[in-house]
PDB file of C-alpha atoms in Angstrom:
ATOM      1  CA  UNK I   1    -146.658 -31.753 -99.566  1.00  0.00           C
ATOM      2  CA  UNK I   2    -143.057 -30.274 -99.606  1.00  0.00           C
ATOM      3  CA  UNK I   3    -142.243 -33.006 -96.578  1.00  0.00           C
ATOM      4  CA  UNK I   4    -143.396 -35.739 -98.611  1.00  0.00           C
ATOM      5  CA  UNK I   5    -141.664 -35.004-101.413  1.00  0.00           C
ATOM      6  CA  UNK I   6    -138.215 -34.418 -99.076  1.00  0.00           C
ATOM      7  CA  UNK I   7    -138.901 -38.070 -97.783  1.00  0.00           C
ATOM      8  CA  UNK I   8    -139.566 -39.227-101.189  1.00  0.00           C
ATOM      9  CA  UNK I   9    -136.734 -37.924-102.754  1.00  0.00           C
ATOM     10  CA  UNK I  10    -134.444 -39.164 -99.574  1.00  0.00           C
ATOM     11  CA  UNK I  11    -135.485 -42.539-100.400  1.00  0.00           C
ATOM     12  CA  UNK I  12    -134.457 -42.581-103.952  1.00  0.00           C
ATOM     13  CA  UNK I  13    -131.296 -41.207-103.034  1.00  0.00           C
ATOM     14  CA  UNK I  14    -130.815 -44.291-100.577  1.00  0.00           C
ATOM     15  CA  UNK I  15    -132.050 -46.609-102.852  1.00  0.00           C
ATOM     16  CA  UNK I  16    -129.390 -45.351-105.547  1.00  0.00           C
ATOM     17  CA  UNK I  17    -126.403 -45.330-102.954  1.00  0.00           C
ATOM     18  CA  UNK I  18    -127.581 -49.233-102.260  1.00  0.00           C
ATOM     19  CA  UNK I  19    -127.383 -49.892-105.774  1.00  0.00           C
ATOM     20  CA  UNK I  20    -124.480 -48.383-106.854  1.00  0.00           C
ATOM     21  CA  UNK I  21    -122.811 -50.236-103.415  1.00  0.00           C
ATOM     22  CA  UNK I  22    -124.529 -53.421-103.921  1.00  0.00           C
ATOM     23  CA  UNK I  23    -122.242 -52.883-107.345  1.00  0.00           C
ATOM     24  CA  UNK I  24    -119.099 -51.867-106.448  1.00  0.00           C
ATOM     25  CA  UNK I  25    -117.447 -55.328-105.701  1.00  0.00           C
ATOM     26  CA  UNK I  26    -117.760 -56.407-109.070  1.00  0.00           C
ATOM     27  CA  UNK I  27    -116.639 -53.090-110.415  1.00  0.00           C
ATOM     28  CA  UNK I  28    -113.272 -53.428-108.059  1.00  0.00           C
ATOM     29  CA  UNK I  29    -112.566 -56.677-109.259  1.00  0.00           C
ATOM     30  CA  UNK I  30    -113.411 -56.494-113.022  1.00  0.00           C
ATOM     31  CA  UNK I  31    -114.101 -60.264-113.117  1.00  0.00           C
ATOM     32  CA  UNK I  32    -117.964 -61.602-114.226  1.00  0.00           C
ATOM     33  CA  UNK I  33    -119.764 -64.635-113.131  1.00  0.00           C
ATOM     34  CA  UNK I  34    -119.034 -65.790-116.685  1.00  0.00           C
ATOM     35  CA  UNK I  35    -115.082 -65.132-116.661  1.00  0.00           C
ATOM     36  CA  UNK I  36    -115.289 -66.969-112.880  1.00  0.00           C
ATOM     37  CA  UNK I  37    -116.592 -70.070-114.634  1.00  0.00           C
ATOM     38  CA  UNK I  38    -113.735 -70.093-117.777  1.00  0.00           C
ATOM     39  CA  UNK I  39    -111.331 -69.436-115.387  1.00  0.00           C
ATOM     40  CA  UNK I  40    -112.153 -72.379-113.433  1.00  0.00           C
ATOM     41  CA  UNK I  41    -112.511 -74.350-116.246  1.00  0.00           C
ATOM     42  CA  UNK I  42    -109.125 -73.278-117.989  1.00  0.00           C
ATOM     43  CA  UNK I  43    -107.491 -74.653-114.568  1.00  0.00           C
ATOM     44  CA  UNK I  44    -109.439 -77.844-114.192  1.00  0.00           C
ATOM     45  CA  UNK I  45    -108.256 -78.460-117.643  1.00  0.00           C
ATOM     46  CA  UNK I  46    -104.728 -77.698-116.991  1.00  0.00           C
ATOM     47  CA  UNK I  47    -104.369 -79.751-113.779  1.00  0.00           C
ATOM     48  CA  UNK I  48    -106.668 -82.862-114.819  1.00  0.00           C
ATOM     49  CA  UNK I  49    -105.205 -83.083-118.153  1.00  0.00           C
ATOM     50  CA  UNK I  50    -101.714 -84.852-118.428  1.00  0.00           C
ATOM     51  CA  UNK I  51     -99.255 -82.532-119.687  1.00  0.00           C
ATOM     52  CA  UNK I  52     -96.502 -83.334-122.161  1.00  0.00           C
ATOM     53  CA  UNK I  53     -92.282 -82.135-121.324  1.00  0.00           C
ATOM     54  CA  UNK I  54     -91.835 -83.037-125.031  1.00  0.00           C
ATOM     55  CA  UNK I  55     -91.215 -85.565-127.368  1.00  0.00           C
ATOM     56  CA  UNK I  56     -87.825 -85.855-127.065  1.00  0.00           C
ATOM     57  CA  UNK I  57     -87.436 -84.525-123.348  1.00  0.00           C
ATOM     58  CA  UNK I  58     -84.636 -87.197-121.711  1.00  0.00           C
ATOM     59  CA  UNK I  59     -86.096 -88.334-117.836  1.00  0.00           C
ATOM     60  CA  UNK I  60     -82.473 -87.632-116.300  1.00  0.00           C
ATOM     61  CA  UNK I  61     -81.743 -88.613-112.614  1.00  0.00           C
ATOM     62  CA  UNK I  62     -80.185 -85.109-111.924  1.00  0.00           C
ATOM     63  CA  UNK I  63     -83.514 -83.367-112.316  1.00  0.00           C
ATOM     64  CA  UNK I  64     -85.250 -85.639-109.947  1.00  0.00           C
ATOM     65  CA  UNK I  65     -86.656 -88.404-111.439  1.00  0.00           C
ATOM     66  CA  UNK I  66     -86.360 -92.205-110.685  1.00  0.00           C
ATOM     67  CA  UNK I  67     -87.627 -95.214-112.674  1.00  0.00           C
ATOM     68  CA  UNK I  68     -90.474 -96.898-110.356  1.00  0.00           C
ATOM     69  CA  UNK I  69     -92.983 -99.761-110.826  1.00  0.00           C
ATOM     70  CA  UNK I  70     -96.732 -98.841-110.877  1.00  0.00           C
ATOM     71  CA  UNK I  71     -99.332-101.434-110.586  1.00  0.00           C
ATOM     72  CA  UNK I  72    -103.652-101.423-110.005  1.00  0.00           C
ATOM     73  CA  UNK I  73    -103.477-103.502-107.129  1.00  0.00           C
ATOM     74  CA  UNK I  74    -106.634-103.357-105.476  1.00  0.00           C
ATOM     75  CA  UNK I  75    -106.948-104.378-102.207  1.00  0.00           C
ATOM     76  CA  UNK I  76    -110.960-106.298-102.688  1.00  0.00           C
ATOM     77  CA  UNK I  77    -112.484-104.375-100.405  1.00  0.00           C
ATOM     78  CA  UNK I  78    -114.762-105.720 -98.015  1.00  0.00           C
ATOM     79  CA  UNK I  79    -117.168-102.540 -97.672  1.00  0.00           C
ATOM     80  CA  UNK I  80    -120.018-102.811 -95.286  1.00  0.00           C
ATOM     81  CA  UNK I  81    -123.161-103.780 -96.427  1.00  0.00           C
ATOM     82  CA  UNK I  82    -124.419-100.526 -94.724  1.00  0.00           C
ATOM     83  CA  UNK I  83    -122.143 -98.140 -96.422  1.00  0.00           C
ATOM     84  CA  UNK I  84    -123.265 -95.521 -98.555  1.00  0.00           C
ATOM     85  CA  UNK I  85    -119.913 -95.330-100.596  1.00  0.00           C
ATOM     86  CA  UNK I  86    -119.627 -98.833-102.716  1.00  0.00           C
ATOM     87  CA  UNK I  87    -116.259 -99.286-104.049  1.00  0.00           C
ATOM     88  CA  UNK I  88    -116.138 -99.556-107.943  1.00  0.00           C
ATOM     89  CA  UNK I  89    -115.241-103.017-109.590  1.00  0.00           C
ATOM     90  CA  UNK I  90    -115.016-102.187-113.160  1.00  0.00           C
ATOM     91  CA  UNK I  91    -110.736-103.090-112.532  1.00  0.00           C
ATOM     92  CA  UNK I  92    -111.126-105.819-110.284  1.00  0.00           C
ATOM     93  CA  UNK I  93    -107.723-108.066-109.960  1.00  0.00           C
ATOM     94  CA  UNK I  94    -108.096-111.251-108.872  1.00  0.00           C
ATOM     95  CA  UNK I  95    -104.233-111.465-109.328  1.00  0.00           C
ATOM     96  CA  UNK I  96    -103.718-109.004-107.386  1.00  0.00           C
ATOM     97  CA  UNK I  97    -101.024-109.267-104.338  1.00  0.00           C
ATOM     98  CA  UNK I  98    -102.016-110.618-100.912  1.00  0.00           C
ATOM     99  CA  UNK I  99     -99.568-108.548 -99.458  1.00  0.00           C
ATOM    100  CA  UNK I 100    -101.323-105.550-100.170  1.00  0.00           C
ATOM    101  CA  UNK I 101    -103.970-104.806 -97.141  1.00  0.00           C
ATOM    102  CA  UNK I 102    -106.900-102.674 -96.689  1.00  0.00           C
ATOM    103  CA  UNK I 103    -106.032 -99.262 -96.335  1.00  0.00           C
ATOM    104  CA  UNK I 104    -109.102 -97.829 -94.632  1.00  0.00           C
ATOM    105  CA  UNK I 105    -107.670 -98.150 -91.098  1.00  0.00           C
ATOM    106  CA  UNK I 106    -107.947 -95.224 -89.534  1.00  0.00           C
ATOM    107  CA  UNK I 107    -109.950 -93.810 -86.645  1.00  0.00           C
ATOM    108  CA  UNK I 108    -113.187 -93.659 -87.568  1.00  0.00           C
ATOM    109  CA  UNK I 109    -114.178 -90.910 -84.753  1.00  0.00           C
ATOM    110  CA  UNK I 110    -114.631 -88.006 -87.362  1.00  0.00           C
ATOM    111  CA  UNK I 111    -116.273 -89.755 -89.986  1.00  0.00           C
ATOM    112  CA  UNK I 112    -120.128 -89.168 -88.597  1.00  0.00           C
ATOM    113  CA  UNK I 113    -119.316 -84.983 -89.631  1.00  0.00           C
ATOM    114  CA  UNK I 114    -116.589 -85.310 -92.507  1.00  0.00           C
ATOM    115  CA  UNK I 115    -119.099 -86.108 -95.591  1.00  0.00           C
ATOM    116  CA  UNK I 116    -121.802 -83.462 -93.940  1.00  0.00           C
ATOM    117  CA  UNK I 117    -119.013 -80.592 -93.717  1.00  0.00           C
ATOM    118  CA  UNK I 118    -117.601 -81.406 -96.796  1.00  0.00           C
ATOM    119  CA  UNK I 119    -120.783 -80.602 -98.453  1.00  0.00           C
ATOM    120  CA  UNK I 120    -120.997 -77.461 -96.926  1.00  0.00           C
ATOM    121  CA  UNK I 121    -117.809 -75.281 -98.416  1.00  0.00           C
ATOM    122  CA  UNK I 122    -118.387 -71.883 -98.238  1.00  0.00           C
ATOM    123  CA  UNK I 123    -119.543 -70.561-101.550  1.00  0.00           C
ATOM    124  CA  UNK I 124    -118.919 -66.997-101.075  1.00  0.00           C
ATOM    125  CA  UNK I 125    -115.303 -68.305 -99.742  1.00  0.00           C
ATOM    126  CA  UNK I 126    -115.155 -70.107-103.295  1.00  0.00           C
ATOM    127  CA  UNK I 127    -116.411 -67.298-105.174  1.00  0.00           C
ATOM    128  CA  UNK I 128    -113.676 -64.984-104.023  1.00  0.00           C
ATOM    129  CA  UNK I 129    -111.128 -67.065-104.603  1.00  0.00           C
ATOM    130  CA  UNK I 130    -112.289 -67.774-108.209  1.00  0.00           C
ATOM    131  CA  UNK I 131    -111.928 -64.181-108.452  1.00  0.00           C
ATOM    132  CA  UNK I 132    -108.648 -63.764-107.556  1.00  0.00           C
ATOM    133  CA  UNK I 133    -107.189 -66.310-110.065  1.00  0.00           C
ATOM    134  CA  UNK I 134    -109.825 -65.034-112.753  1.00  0.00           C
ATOM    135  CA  UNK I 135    -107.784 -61.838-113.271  1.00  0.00           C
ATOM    136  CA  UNK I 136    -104.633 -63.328-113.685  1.00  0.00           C
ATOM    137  CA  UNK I 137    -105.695 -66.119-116.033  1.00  0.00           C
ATOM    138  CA  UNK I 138    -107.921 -64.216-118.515  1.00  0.00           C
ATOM    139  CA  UNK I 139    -105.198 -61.555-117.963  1.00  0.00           C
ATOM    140  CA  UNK I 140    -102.262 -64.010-118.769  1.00  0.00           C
ATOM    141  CA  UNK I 141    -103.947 -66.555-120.585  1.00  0.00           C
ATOM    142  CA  UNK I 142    -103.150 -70.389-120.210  1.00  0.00           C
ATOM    143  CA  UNK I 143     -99.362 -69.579-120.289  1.00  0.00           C
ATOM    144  CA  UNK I 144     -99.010 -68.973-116.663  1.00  0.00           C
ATOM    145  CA  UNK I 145    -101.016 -72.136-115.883  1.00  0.00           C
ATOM    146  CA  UNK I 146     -98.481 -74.200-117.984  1.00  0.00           C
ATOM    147  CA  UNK I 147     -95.581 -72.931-115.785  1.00  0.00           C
ATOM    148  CA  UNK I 148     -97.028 -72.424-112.587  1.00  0.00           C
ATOM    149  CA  UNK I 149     -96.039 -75.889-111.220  1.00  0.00           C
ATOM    150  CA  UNK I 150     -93.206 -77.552-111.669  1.00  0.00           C
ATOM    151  CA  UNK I 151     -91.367 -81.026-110.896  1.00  0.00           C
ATOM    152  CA  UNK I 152     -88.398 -80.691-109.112  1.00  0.00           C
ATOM    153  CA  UNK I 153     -86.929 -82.617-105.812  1.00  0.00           C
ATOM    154  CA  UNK I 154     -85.085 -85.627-104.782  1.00  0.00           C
ATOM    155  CA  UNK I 155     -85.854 -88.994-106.878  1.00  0.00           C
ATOM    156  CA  UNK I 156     -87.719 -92.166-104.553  1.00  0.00           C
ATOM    157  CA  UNK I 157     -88.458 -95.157-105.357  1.00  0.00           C
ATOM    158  CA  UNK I 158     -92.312 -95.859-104.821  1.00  0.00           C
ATOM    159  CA  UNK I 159     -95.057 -98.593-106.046  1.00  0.00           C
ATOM    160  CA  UNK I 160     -98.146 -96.793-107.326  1.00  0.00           C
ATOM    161  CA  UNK I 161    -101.747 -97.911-107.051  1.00  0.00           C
ATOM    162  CA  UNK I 162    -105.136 -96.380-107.078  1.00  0.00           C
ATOM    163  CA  UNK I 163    -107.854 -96.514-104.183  1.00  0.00           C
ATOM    164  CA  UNK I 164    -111.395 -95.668-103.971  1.00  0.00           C
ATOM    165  CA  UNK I 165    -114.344 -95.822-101.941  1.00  0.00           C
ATOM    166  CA  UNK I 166    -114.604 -95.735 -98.543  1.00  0.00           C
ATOM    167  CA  UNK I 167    -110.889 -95.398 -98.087  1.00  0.00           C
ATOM    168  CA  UNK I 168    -111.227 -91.554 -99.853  1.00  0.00           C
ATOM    169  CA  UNK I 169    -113.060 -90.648 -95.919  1.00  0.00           C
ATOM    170  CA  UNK I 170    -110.980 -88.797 -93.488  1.00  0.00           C
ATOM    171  CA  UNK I 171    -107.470 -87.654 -95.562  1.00  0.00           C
ATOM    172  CA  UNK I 172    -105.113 -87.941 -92.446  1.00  0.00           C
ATOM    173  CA  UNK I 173    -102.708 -85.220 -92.984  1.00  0.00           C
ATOM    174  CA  UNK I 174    -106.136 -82.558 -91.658  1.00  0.00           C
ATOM    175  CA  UNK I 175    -106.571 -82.920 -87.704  1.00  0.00           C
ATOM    176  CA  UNK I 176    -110.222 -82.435 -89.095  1.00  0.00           C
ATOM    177  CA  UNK I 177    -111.074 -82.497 -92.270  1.00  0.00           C
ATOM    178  CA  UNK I 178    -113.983 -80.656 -93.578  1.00  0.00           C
ATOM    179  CA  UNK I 179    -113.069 -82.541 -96.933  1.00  0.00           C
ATOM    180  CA  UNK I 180    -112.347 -85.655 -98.982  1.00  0.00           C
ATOM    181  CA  UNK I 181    -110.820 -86.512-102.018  1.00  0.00           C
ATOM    182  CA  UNK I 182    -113.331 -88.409-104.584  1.00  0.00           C
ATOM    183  CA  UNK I 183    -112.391 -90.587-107.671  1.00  0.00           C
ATOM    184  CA  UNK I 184    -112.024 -87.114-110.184  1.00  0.00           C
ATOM    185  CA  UNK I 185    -109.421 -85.497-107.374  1.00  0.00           C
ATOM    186  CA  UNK I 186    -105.854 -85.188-108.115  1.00  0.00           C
ATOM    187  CA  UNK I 187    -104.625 -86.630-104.570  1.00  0.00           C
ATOM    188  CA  UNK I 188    -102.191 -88.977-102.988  1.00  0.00           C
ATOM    189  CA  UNK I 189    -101.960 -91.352-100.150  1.00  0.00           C
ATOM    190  CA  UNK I 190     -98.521 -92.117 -98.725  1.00  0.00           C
ATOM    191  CA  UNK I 191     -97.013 -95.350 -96.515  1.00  0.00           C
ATOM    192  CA  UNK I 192     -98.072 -94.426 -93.067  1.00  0.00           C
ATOM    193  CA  UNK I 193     -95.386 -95.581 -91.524  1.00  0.00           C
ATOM    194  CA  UNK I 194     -91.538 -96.718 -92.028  1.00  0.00           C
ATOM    195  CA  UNK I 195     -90.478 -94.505 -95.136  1.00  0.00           C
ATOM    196  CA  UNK I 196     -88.549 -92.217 -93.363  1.00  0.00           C
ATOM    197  CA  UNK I 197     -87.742 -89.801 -96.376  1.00  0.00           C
ATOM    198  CA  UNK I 198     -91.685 -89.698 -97.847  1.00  0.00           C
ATOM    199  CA  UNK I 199     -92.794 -86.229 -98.916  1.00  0.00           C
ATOM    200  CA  UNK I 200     -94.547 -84.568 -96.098  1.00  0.00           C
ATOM    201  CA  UNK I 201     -98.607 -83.853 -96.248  1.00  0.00           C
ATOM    202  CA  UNK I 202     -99.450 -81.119 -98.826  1.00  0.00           C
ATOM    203  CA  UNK I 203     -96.332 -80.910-100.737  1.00  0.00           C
ATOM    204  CA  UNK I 204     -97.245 -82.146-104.832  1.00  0.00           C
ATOM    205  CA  UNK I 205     -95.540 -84.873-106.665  1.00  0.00           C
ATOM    206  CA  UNK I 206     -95.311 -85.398-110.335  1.00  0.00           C
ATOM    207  CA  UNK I 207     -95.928 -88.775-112.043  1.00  0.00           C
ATOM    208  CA  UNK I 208     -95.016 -89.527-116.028  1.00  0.00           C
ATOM    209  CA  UNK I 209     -95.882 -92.595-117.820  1.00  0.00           C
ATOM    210  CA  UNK I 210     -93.822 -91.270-120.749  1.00  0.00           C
ATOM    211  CA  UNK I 211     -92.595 -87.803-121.544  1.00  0.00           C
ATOM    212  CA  UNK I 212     -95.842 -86.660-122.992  1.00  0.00           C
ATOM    213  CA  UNK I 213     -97.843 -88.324-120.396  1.00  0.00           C
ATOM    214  CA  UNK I 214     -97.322 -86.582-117.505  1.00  0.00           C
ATOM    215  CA  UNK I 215     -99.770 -85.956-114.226  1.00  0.00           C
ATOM    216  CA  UNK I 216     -99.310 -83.637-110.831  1.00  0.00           C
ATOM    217  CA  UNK I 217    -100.854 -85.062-107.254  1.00  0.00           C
ATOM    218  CA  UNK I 218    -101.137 -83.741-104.116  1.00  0.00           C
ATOM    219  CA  UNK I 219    -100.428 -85.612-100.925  1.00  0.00           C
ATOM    220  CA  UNK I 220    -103.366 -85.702 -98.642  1.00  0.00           C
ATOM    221  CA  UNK I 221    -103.661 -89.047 -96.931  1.00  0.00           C
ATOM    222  CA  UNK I 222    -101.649 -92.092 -95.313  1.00  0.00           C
ATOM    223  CA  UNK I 223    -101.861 -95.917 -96.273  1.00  0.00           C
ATOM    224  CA  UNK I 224    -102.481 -97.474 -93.194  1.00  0.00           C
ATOM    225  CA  UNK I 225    -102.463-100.598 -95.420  1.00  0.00           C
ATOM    226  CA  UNK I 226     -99.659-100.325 -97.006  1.00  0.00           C
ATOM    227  CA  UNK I 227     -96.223-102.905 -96.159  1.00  0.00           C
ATOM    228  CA  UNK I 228     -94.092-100.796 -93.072  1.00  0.00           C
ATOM    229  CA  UNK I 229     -91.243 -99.033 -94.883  1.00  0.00           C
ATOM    230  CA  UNK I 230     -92.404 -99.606 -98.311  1.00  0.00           C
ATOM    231  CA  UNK I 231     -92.479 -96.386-100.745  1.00  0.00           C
ATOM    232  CA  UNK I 232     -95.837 -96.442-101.652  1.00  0.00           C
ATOM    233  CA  UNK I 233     -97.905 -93.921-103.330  1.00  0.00           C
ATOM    234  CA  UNK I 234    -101.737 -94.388-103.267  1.00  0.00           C
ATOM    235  CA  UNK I 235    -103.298 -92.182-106.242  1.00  0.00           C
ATOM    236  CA  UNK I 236    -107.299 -91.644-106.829  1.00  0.00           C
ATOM    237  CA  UNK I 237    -108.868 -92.907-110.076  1.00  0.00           C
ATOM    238  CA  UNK I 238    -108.573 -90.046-112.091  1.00  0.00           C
ATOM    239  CA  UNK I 239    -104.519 -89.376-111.383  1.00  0.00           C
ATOM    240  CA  UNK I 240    -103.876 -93.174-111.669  1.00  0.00           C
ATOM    241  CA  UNK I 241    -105.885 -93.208-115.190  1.00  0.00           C
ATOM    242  CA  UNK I 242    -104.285 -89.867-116.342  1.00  0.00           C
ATOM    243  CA  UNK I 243    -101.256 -92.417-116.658  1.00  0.00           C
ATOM    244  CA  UNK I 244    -102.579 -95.466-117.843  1.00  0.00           C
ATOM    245  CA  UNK I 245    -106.416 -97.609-118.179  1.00  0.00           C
ATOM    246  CA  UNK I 246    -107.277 -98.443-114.941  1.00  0.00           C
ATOM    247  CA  UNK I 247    -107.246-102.183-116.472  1.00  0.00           C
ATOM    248  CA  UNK I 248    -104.026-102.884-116.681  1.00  0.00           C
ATOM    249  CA  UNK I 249    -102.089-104.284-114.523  1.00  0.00           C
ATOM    250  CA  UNK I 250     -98.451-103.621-114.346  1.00  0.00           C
ATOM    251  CA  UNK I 251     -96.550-100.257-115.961  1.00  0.00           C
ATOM    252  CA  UNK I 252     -93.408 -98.505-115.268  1.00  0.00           C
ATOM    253  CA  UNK I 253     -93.094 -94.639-114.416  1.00  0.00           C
ATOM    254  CA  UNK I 254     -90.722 -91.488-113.572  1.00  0.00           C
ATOM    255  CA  UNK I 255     -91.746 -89.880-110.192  1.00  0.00           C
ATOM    256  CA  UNK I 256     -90.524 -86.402-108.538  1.00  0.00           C
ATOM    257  CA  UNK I 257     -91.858 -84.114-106.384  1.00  0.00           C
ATOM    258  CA  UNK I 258     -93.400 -80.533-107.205  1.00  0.00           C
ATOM    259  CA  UNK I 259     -93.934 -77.029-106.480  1.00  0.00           C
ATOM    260  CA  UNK I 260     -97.099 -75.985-105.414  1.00  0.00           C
ATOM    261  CA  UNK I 261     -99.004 -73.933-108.278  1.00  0.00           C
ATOM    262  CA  UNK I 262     -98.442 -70.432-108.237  1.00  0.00           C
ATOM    263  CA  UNK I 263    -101.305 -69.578-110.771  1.00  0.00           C
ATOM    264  CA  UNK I 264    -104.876 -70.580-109.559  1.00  0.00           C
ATOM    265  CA  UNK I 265    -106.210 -73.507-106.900  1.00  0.00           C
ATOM    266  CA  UNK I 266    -108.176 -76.324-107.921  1.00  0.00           C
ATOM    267  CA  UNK I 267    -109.947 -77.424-104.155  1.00  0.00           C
ATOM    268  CA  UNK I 268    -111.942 -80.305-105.828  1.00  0.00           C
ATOM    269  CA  UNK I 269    -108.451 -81.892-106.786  1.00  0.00           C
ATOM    270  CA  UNK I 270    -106.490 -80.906-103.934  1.00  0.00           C
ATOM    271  CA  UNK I 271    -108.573 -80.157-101.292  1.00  0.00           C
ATOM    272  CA  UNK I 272    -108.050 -76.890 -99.074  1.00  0.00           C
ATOM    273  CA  UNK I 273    -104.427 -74.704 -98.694  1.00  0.00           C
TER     274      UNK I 273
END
């Protein structure tokens, strides 16, 4: 009898070290499931929201900006009749340029695993992440989101237009990419070749319509498509209609290039550090 009661009383004590292990991550960390999910929504709404430098703020050269054209081009793609991924028409241009070409013309060797690995992120990757940022956003409030990127850099001249589709497959600028940008990301795609001064793969650029219509990017891709040497910035659907409808045709904006945020990490935007 006393043996049994030994061995039951060693397994509650086991059972109550499991527990109170089992608890001690989220007692390190401080941060809930529920202050995970307002943290990531406080950034999503930071960084797919355009952001305002003021009513009165003056788009000056010396800080980096330049006065560029930005059109909705599309480039009618002719997707497959097999493809999964239909491009959208709802802002089809049958104005549009001729001398604006497919983009989607890259090596199709690592398409056959790209959608299946993007699918598969890590969750308890994700999860600690979330946790990181959590702390210093419920900490700090929004106020650190606000300032944690910047525009800053070297004014260029570029023509802006949106893609979609198949042509989000394969971003170039990962040797192999586990992900993709879709149409609610907050990505670029750059001239692939002959614009010998383009920001390099990963850096951020910021885009204003006006000075309280303001939107950051992140480069990810090249533009096989796009004219040799011509400064061309590719944006998904959501960036490009931060600015403006997706409708219209022709608008003029301020460009400059970015610091990468220094408060939280939006992957679904900007895909993996």
């Amino acid at each position: 009898m006393k043996a049994t009661f030994n061995l039951m009383g060693l397994g509650s004590l086991v059972a109550t070290l499991f527990l109170a292990m089992s608890l001690l991550p989220l007692t390190c960390t401080g941060v809930t499931a529920a202050e995970i999910g307002a943290s990531r929504m406080a950034l999503e709404r930071k960084y797919g929201t355009p952001h305002s430098l003021g009513k009165d703020y003056v788009f000056d050269p010396r800080d980096g900006w330049e006065t560029v054209n930005t059109t909705n081009l599309l480039y009618k793609y002719s997707t497959p009749a097999h493809s999964d991924l239909e491009p959208d028409d709802d802002s089809y241009d049958s104005s549009a340029s001729s001398s604006l070409q497919p983009r989607a013309k890259k090596s199709t060797t690592k398409k056959t695993s790209s959608k299946t690995a993007a699918k598969k992120t890590s969750v308890k990757s994700t999860s600690k992440k979330l946790a990181s940022s959590a702390g210093s956003v419920l900490s700090g409030g929004l106020t650190k989101i606000i300032s944690s990127i910047k525009g800053i850099g070297k004014p260029e001249p570029v023509t802006i237009t949106w893609y979609t589709g198949h042509d989000l497959l394969n971003p170039s600028c990962w040797d192999n990419p586990n992900w993709h940008p879709t149409d609610a990301s907050f990505a670029a795609a750059l001239t692939l070749s002959g614009w010998t001064t383009k920001p390099k793969c990963f850096k951020f650029l910021e885009l204003c319509h006006t000075s309280q219509k303001c939107v950051f990017v992140r480069v990810v891709d090249s533009c096989a498509g796009c004219a040799h040497g011509s400064k061309h910035v590719d944006l998904t659907k959501a960036a490009f209609s931060a600015l403006a409808d997706l409708n219209q045709g022709l608008l003029t904006v301020q460009m400059r290039q970015a610091t990468e945020p220094k408060e939280g990490w939006v992957e679904n935007y900007w895909g993996p550090k």
